[in-house]
PDB file of C-alpha atoms in Angstrom:
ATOM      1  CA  UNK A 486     -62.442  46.382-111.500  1.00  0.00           C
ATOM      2  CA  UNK A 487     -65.754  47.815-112.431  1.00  0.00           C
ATOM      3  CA  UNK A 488     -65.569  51.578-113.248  1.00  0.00           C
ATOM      4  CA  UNK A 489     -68.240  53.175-110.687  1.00  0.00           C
ATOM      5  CA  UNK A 490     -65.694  51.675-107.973  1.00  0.00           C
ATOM      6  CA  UNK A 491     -63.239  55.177-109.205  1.00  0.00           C
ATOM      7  CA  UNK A 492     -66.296  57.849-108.272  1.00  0.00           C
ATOM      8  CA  UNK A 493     -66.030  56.015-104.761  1.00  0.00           C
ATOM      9  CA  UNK A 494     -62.287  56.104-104.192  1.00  0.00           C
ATOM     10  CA  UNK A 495     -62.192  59.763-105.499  1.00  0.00           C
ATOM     11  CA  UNK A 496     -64.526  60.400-102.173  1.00  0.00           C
ATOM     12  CA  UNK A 497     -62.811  58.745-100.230  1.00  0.00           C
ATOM     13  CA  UNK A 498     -59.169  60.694-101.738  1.00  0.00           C
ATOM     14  CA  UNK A 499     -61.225  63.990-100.860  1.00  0.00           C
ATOM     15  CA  UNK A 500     -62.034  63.117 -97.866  1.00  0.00           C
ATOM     16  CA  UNK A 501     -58.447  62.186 -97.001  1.00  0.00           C
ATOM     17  CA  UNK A 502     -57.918  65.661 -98.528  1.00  0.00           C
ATOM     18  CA  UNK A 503     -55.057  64.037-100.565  1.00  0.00           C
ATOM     19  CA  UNK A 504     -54.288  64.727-104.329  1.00  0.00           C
ATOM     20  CA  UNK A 505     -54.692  62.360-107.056  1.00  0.00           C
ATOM     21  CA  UNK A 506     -50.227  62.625-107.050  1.00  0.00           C
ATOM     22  CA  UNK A 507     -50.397  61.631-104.053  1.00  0.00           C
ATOM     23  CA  UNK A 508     -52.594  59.352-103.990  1.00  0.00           C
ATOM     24  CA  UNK A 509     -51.243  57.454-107.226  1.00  0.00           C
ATOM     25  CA  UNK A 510     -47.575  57.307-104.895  1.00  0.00           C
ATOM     26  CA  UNK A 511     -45.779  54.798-106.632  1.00  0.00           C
ATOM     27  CA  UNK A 512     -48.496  52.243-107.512  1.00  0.00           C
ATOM     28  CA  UNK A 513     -49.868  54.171-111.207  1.00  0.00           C
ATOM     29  CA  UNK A 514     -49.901  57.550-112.721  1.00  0.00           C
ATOM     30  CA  UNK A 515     -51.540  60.179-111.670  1.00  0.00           C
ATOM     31  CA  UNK A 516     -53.128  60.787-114.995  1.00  0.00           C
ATOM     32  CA  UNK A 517     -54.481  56.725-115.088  1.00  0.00           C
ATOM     33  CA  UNK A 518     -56.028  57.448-111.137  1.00  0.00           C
ATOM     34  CA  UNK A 519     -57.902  60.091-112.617  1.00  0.00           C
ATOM     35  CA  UNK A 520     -59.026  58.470-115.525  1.00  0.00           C
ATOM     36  CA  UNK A 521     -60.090  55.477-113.476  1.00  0.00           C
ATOM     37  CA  UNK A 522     -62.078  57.983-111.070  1.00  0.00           C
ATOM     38  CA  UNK A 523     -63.626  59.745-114.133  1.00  0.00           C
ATOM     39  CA  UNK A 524     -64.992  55.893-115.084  1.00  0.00           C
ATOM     40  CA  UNK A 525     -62.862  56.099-118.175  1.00  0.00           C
ATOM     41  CA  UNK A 526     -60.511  53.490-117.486  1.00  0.00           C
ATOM     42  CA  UNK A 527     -60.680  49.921-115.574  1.00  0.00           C
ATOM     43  CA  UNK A 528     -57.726  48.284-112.722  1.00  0.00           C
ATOM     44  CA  UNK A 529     -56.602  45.285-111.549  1.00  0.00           C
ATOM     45  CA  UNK A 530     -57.646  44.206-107.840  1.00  0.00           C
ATOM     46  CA  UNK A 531     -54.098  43.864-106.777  1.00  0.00           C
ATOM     47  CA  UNK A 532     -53.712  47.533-108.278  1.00  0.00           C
ATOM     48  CA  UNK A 533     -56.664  48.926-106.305  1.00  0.00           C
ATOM     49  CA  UNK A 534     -55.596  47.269-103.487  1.00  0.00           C
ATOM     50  CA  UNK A 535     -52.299  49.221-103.270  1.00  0.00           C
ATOM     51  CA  UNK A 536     -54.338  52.351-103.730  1.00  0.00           C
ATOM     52  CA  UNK A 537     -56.637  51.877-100.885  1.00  0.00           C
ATOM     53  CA  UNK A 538     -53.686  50.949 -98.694  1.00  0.00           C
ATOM     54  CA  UNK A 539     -51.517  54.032-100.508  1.00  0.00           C
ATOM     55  CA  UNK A 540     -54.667  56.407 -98.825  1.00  0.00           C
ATOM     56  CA  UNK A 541     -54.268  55.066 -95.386  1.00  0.00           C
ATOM     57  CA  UNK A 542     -57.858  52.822 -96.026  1.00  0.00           C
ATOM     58  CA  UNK A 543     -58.494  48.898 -96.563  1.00  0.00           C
ATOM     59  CA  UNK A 544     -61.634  47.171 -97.927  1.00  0.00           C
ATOM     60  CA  UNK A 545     -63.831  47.548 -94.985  1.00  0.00           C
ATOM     61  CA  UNK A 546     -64.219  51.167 -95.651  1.00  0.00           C
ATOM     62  CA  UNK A 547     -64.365  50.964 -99.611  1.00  0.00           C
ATOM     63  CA  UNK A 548     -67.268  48.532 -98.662  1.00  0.00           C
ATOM     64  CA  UNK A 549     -68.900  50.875 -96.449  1.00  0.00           C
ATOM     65  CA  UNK A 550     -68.685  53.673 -98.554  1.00  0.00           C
ATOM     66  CA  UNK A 551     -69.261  51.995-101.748  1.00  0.00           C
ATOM     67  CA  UNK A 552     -72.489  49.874 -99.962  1.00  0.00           C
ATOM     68  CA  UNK A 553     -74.046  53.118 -98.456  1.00  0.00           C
ATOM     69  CA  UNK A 554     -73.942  54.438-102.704  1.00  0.00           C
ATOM     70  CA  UNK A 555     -75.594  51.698-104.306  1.00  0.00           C
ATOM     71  CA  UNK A 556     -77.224  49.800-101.468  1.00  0.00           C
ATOM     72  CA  UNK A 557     -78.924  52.039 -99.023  1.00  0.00           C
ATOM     73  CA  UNK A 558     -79.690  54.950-101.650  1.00  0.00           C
ATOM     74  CA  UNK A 559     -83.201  52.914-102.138  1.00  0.00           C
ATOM     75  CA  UNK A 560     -84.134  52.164 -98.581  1.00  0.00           C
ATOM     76  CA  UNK A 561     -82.875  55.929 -97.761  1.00  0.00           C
ATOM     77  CA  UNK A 562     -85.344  57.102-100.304  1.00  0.00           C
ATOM     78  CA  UNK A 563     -88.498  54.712 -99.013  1.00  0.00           C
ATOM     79  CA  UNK A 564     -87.830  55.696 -95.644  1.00  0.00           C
ATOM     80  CA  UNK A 565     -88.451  59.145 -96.497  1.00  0.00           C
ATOM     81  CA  UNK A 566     -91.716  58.305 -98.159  1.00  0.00           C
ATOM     82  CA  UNK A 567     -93.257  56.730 -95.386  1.00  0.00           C
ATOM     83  CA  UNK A 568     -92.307  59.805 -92.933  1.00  0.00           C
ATOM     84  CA  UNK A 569     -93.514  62.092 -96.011  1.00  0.00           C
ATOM     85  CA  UNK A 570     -96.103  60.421 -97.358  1.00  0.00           C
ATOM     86  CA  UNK A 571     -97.706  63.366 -99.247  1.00  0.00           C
ATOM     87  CA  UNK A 572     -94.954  63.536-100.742  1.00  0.00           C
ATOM     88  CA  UNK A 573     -95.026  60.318-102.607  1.00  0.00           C
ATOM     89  CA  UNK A 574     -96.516  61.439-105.985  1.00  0.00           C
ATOM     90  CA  UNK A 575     -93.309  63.675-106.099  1.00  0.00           C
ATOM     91  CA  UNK A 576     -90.648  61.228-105.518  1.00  0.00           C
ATOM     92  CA  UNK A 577     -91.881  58.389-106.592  1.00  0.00           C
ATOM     93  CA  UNK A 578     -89.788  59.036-109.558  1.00  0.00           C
ATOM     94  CA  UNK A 579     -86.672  59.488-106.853  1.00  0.00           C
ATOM     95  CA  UNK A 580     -86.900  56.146-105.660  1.00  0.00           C
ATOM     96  CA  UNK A 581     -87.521  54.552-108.524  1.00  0.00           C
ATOM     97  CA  UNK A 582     -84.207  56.406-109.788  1.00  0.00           C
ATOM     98  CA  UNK A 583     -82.067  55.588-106.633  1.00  0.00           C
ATOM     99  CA  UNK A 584     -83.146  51.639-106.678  1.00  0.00           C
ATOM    100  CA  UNK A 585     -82.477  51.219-110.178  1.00  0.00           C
ATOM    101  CA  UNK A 586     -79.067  50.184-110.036  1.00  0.00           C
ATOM    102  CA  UNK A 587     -79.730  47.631-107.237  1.00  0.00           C
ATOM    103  CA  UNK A 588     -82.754  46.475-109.866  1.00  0.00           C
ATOM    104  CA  UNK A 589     -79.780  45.957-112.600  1.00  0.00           C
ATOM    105  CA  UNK A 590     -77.382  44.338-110.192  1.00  0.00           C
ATOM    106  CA  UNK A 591     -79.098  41.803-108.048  1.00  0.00           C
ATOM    107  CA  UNK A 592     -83.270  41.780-109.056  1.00  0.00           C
ATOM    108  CA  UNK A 593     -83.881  39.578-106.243  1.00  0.00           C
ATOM    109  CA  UNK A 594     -82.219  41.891-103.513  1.00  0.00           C
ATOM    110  CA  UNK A 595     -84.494  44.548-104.695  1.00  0.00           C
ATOM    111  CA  UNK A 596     -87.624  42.812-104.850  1.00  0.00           C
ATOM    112  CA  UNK A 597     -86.450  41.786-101.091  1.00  0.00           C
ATOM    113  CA  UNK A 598     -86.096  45.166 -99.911  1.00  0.00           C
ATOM    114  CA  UNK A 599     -89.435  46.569-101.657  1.00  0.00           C
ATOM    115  CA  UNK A 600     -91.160  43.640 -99.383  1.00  0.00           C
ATOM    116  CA  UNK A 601     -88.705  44.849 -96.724  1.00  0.00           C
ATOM    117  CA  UNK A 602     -90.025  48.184 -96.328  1.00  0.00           C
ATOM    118  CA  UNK A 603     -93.771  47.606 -96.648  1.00  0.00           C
ATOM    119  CA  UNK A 604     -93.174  44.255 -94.230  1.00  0.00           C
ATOM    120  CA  UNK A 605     -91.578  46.759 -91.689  1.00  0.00           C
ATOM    121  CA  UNK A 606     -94.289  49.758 -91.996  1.00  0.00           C
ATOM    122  CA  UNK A 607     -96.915  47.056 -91.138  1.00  0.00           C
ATOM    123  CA  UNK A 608     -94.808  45.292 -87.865  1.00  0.00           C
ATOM    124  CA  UNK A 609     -93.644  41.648 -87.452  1.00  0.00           C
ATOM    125  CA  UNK A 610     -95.407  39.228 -89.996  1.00  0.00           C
ATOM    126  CA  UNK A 611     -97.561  36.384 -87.964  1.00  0.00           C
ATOM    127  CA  UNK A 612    -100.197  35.173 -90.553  1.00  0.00           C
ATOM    128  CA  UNK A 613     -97.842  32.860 -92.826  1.00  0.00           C
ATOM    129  CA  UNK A 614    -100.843  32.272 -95.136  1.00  0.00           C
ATOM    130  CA  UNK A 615    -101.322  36.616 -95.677  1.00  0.00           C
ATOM    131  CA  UNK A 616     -97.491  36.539 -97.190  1.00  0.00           C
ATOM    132  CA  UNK A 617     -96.929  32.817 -97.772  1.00  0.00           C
ATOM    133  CA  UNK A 618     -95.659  33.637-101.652  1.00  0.00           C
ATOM    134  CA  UNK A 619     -93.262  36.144-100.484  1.00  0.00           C
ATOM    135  CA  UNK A 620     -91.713  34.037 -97.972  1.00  0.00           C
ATOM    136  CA  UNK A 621     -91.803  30.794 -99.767  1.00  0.00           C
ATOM    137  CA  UNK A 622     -89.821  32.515-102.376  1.00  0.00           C
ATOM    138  CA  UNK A 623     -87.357  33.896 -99.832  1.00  0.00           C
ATOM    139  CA  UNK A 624     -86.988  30.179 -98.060  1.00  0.00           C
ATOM    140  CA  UNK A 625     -86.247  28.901-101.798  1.00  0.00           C
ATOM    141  CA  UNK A 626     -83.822  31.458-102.406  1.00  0.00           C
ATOM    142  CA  UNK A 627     -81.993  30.862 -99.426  1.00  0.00           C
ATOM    143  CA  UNK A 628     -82.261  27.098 -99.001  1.00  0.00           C
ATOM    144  CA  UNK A 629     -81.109  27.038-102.527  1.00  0.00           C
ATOM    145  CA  UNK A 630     -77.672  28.459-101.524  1.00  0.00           C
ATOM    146  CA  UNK A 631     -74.899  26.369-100.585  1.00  0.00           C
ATOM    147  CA  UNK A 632     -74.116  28.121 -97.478  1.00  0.00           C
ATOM    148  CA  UNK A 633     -77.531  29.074 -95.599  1.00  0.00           C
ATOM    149  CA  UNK A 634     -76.522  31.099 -92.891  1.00  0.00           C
ATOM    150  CA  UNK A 635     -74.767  33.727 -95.139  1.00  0.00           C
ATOM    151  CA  UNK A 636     -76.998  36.344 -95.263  1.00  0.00           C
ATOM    152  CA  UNK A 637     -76.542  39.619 -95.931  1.00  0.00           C
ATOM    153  CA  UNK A 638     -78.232  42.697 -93.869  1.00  0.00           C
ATOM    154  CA  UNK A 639     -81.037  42.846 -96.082  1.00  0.00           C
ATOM    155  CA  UNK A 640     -81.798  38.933 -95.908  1.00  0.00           C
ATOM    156  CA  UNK A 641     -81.177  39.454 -91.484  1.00  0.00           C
ATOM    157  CA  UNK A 642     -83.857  42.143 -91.272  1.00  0.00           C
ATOM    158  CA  UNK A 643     -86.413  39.891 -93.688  1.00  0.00           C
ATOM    159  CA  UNK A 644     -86.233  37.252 -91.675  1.00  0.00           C
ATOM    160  CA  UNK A 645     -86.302  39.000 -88.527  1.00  0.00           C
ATOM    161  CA  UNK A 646     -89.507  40.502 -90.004  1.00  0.00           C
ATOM    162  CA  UNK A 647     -91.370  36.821 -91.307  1.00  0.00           C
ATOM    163  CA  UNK A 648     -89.466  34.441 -88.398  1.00  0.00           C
ATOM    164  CA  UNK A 649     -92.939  34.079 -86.653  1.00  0.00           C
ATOM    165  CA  UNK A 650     -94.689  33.024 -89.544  1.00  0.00           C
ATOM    166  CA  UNK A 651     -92.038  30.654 -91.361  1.00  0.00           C
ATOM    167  CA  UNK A 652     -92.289  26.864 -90.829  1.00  0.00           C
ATOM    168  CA  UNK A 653     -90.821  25.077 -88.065  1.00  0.00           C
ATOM    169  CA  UNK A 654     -88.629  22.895 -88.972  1.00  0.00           C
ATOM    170  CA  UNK A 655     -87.284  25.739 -91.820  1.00  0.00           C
ATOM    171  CA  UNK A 656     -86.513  27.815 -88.744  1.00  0.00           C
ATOM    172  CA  UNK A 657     -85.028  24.540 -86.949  1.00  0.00           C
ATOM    173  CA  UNK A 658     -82.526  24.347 -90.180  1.00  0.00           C
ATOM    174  CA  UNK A 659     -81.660  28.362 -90.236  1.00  0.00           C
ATOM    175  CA  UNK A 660     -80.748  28.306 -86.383  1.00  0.00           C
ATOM    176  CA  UNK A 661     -78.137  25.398 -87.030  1.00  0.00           C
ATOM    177  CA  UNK A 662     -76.341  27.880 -89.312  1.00  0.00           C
ATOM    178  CA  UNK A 663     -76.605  30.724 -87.742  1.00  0.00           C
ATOM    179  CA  UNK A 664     -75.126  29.096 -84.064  1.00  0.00           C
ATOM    180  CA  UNK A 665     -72.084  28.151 -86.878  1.00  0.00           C
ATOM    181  CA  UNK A 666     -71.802  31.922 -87.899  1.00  0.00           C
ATOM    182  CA  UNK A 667     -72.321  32.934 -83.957  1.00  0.00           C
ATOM    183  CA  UNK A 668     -69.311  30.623 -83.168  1.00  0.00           C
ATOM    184  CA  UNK A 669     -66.691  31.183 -85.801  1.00  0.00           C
ATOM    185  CA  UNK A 670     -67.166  34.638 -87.296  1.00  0.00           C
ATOM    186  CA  UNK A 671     -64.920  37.204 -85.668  1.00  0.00           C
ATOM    187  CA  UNK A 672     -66.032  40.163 -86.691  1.00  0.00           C
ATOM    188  CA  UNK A 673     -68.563  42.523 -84.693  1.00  0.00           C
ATOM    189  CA  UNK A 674     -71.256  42.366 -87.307  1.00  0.00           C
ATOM    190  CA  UNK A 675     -71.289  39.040 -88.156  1.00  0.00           C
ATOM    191  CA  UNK A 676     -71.583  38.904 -84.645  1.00  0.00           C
ATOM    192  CA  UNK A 677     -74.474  40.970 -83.620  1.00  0.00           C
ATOM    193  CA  UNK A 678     -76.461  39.699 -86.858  1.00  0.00           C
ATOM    194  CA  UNK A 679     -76.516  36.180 -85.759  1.00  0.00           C
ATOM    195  CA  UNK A 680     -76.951  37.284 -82.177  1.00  0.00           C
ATOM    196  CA  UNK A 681     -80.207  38.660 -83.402  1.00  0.00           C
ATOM    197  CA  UNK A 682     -81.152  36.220 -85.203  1.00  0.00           C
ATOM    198  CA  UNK A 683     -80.621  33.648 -82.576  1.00  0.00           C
ATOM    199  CA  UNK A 684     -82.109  36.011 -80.097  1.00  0.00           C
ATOM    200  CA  UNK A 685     -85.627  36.520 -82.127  1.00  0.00           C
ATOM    201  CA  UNK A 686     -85.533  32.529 -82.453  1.00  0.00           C
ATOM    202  CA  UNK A 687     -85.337  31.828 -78.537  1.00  0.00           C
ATOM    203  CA  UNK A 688     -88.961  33.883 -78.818  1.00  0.00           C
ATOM    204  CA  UNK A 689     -90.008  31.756 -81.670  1.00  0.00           C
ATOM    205  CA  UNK A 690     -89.510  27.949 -79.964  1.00  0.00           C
ATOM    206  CA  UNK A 691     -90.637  29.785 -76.648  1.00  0.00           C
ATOM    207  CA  UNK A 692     -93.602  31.109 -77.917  1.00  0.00           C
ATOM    208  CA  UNK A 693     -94.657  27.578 -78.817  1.00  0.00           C
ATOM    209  CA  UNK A 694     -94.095  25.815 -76.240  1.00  0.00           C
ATOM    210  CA  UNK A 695     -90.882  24.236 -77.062  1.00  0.00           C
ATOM    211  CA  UNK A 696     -89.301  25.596 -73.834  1.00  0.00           C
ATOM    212  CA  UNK A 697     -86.521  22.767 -73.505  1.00  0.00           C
ATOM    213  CA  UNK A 698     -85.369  24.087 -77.345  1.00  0.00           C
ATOM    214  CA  UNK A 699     -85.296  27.667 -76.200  1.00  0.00           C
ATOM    215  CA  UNK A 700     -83.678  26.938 -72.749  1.00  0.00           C
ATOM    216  CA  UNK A 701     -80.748  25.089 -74.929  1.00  0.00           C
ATOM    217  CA  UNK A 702     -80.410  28.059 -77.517  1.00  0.00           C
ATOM    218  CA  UNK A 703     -79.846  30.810 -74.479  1.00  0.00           C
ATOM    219  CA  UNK A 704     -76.812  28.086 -73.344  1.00  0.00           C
ATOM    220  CA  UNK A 705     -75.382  28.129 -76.514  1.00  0.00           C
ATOM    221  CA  UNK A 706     -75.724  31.911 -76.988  1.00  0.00           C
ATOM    222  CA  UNK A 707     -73.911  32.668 -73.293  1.00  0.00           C
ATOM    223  CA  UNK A 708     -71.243  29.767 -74.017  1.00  0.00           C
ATOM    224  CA  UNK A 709     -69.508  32.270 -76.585  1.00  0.00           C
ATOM    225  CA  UNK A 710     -66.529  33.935 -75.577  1.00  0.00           C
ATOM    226  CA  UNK A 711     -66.959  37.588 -76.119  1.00  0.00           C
ATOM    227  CA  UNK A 712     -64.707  39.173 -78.067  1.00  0.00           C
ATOM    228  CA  UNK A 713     -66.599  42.197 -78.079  1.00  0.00           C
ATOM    229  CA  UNK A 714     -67.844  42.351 -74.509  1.00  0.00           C
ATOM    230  CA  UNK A 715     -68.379  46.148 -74.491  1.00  0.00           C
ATOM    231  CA  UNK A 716     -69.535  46.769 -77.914  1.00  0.00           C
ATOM    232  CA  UNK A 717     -72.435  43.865 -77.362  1.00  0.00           C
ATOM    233  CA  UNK A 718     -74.348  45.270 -74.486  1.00  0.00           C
ATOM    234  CA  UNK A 719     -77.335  45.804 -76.193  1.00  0.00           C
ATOM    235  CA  UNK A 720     -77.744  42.543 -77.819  1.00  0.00           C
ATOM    236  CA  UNK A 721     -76.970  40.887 -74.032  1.00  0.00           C
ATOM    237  CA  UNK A 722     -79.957  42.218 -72.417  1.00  0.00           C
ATOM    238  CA  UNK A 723     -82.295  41.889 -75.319  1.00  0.00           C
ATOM    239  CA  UNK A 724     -81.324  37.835 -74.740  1.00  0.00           C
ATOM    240  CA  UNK A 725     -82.053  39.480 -71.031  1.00  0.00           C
ATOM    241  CA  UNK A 726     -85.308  40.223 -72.140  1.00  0.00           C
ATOM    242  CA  UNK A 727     -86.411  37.263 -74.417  1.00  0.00           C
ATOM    243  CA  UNK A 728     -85.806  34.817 -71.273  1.00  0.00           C
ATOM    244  CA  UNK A 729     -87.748  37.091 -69.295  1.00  0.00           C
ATOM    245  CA  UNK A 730     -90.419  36.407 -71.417  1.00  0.00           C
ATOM    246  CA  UNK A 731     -89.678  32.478 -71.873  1.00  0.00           C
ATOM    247  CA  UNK A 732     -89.677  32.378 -68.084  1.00  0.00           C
ATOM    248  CA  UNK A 733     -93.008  34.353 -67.431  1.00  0.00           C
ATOM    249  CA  UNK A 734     -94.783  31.606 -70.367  1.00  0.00           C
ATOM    250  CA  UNK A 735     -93.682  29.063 -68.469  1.00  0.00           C
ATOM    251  CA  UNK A 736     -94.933  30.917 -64.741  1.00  0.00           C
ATOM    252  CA  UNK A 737     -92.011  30.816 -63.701  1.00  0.00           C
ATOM    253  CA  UNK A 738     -91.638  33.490 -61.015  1.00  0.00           C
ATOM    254  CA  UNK A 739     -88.094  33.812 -61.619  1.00  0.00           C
ATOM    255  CA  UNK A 740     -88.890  36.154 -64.554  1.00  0.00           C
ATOM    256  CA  UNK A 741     -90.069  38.606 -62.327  1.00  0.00           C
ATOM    257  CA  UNK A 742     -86.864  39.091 -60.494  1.00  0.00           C
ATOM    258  CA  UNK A 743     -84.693  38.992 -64.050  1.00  0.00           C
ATOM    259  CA  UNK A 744     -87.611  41.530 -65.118  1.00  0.00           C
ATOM    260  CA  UNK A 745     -86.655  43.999 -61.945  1.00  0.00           C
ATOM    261  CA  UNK A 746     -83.089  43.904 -62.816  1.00  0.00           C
ATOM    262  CA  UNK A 747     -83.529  44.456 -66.562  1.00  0.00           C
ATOM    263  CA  UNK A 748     -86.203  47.456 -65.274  1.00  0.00           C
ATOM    264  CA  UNK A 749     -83.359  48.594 -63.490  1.00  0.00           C
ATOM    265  CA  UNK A 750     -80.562  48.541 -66.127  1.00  0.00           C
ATOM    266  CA  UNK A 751     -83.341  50.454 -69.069  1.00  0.00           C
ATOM    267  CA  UNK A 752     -84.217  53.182 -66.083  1.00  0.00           C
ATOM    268  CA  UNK A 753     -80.243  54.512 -65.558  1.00  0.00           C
ATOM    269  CA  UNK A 754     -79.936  54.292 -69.500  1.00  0.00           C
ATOM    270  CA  UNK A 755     -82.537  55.979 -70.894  1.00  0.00           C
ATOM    271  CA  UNK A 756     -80.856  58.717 -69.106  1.00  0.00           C
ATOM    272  CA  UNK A 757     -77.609  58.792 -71.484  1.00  0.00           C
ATOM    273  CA  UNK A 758     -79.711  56.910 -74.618  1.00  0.00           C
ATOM    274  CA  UNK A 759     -83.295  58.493 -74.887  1.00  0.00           C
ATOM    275  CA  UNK A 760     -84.407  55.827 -77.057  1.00  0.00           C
ATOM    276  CA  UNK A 761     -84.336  52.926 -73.976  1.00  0.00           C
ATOM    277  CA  UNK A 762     -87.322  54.836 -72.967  1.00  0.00           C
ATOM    278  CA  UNK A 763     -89.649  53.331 -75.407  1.00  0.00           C
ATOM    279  CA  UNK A 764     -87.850  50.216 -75.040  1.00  0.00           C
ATOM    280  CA  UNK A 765     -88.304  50.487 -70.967  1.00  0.00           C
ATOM    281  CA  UNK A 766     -92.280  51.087 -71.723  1.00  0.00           C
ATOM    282  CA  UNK A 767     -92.543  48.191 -74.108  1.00  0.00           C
ATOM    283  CA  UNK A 768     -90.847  45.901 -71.709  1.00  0.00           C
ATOM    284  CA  UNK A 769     -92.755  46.656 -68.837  1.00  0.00           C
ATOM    285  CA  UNK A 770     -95.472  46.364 -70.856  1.00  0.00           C
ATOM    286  CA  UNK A 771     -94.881  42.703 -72.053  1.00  0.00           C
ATOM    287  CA  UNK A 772     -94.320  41.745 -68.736  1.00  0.00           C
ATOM    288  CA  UNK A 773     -97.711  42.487 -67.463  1.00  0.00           C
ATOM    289  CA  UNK A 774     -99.022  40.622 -70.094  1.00  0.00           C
ATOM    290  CA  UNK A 775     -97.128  37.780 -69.345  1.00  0.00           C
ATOM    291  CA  UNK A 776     -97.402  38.101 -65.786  1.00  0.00           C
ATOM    292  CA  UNK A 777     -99.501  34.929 -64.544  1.00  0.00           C
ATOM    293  CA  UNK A 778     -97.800  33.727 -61.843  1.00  0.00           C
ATOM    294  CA  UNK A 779     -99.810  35.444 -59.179  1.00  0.00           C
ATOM    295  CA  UNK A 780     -97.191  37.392 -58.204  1.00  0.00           C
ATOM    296  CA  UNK A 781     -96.693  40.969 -58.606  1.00  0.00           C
ATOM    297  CA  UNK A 782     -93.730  42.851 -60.071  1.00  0.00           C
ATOM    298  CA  UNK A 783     -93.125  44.900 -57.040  1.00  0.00           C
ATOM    299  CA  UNK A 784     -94.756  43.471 -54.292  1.00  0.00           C
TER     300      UNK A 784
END
């Protein structure tokens, strides 16, 4: 067990507000635990095991933890630069610091979430040709795997960001594993990021013209049972939203009555979740634009 995992379980002890006696219980010595947290000494993974368990904790929330230190530090940082930006000279020392270790660990996850950030400050990617190295390298990375559709968070929100500029039948390929992730994984995040995914894609065969393609990918996406029904109201009426849009492309005047409804459901929610305001605008917005069926919204 590598030896940074001890500075995160002594965090997580604190926070527990338990001592390293008590946290030991009956699996080591107290003296080992605190060499182990001190980085001085290494333990089994059964061993750790029984100490996360002996703290009332599992894995999921070592991961968390442990994932927001090393994995987020970076992004954190960039973030900040791009709200700050006068204050770049400063800390560009800071970020280089903070994304080191992701650097060391995994070079290719931190080239990704370099292009990550500067992908996001400049909006969706739609000229393939502009970024064509960067994604080609990402599509050989991926397709290069044995298992394509399991992406981590970083991978999800690249994609999301270069989807409208990758090739066709690439896309074709990813959406074939990602409908297997949608329809075996379990938990809620696994979930959500191949409901996103899947979500962004119905807007990708819509927006050219492969309507039939799109109408079968909503199907598939309702057909799930959800486990989560409460926790994945968000994600519903952005699918909501994206057939909207697929109906208004096609002039169908159905998307104007969907549209009223959605209008509906964003008005009564920005009032407990300020941020559906912007998202009320933008789709209100989009649906003018779409709008060519001679119809008006509220007529």
């Amino acid at each position: 067990m590598p030896h940074h995992f001890g500075k995160v379980f002594r965090q997580l002890r604190e926070k527990r507000d338990l001592s390293i006696k008590a946290a030991a219980g009956e699996v080591v010595s107290a003296q080992f635990l605190g060499r182990f947290e001190r980085g001085e000494s290494s333990i089994s993974l059964e061993n750790f095991s029984r100490l996360l368990i002996t703290i009332g904790l599992d894995w999921v929330d070592f991961a968390q933890i442990h994932h927001q230190d090393r994995l987020y530090q970076g992004r954190i940082a960039m973030e900040k630069l791009a709200i700050s930006p006068i204050e770049v000279q400063q800390q560009a020392k800071k970020v280089s610091s903070d994304m080191e270790n992701i650097r060391q660990d995994n070079p290719f996850q931190y080239d990704l979430e370099q292009k990550l950030f500067y992908l996001k400050a400049r909006g969706q990617v739609e000229n393939f040709k502009t970024y064509e190295k960067e994604i080609r390298h990402f599509i050989n990375e991926i397709e290069s795997r044995e298992y394509l559709s399991l992406l981590n968070h970083i991978e999800t929100d690249f994609y999301l960001c270069i989807i409208e500029a990758c090739p066709y039948q690439f896309v074709k390929r990813m959406t074939k594993h990602f409908l297997e992730v949608y329809s075996k994984q379990s938990t809620l995040e696994q979930v959500k990021s191949a409901q996103r995914i899947l979500i962004a894609t119905v807007g990708y065969f819509s927006k050219r013209g492969y309507y039939l393609r799109a109408d079968l990918l909503i199907k598939k996406i309702r057909s799930k049972p959800y486990l989560f029904k409460y926790q994945q109201t968000y994600e519903m009426i952005c699918l909501e939203m994206e057939e909207t849009y697929h109906l208004l492309r096609q002039n169908k005047v159905e998307g104007l009555s969907k549209a009223r409804v959605i209008i509906e459901w964003l008005t009564l929610s920005q009032q407990f979740e300020p941020h559906y305001r912007e998202e009320l605008a933008l789709f209100h917005q989009k649906v003018q634009e779409l709008n060519y069926t001679g119809k008006e919204l509220y007529g």
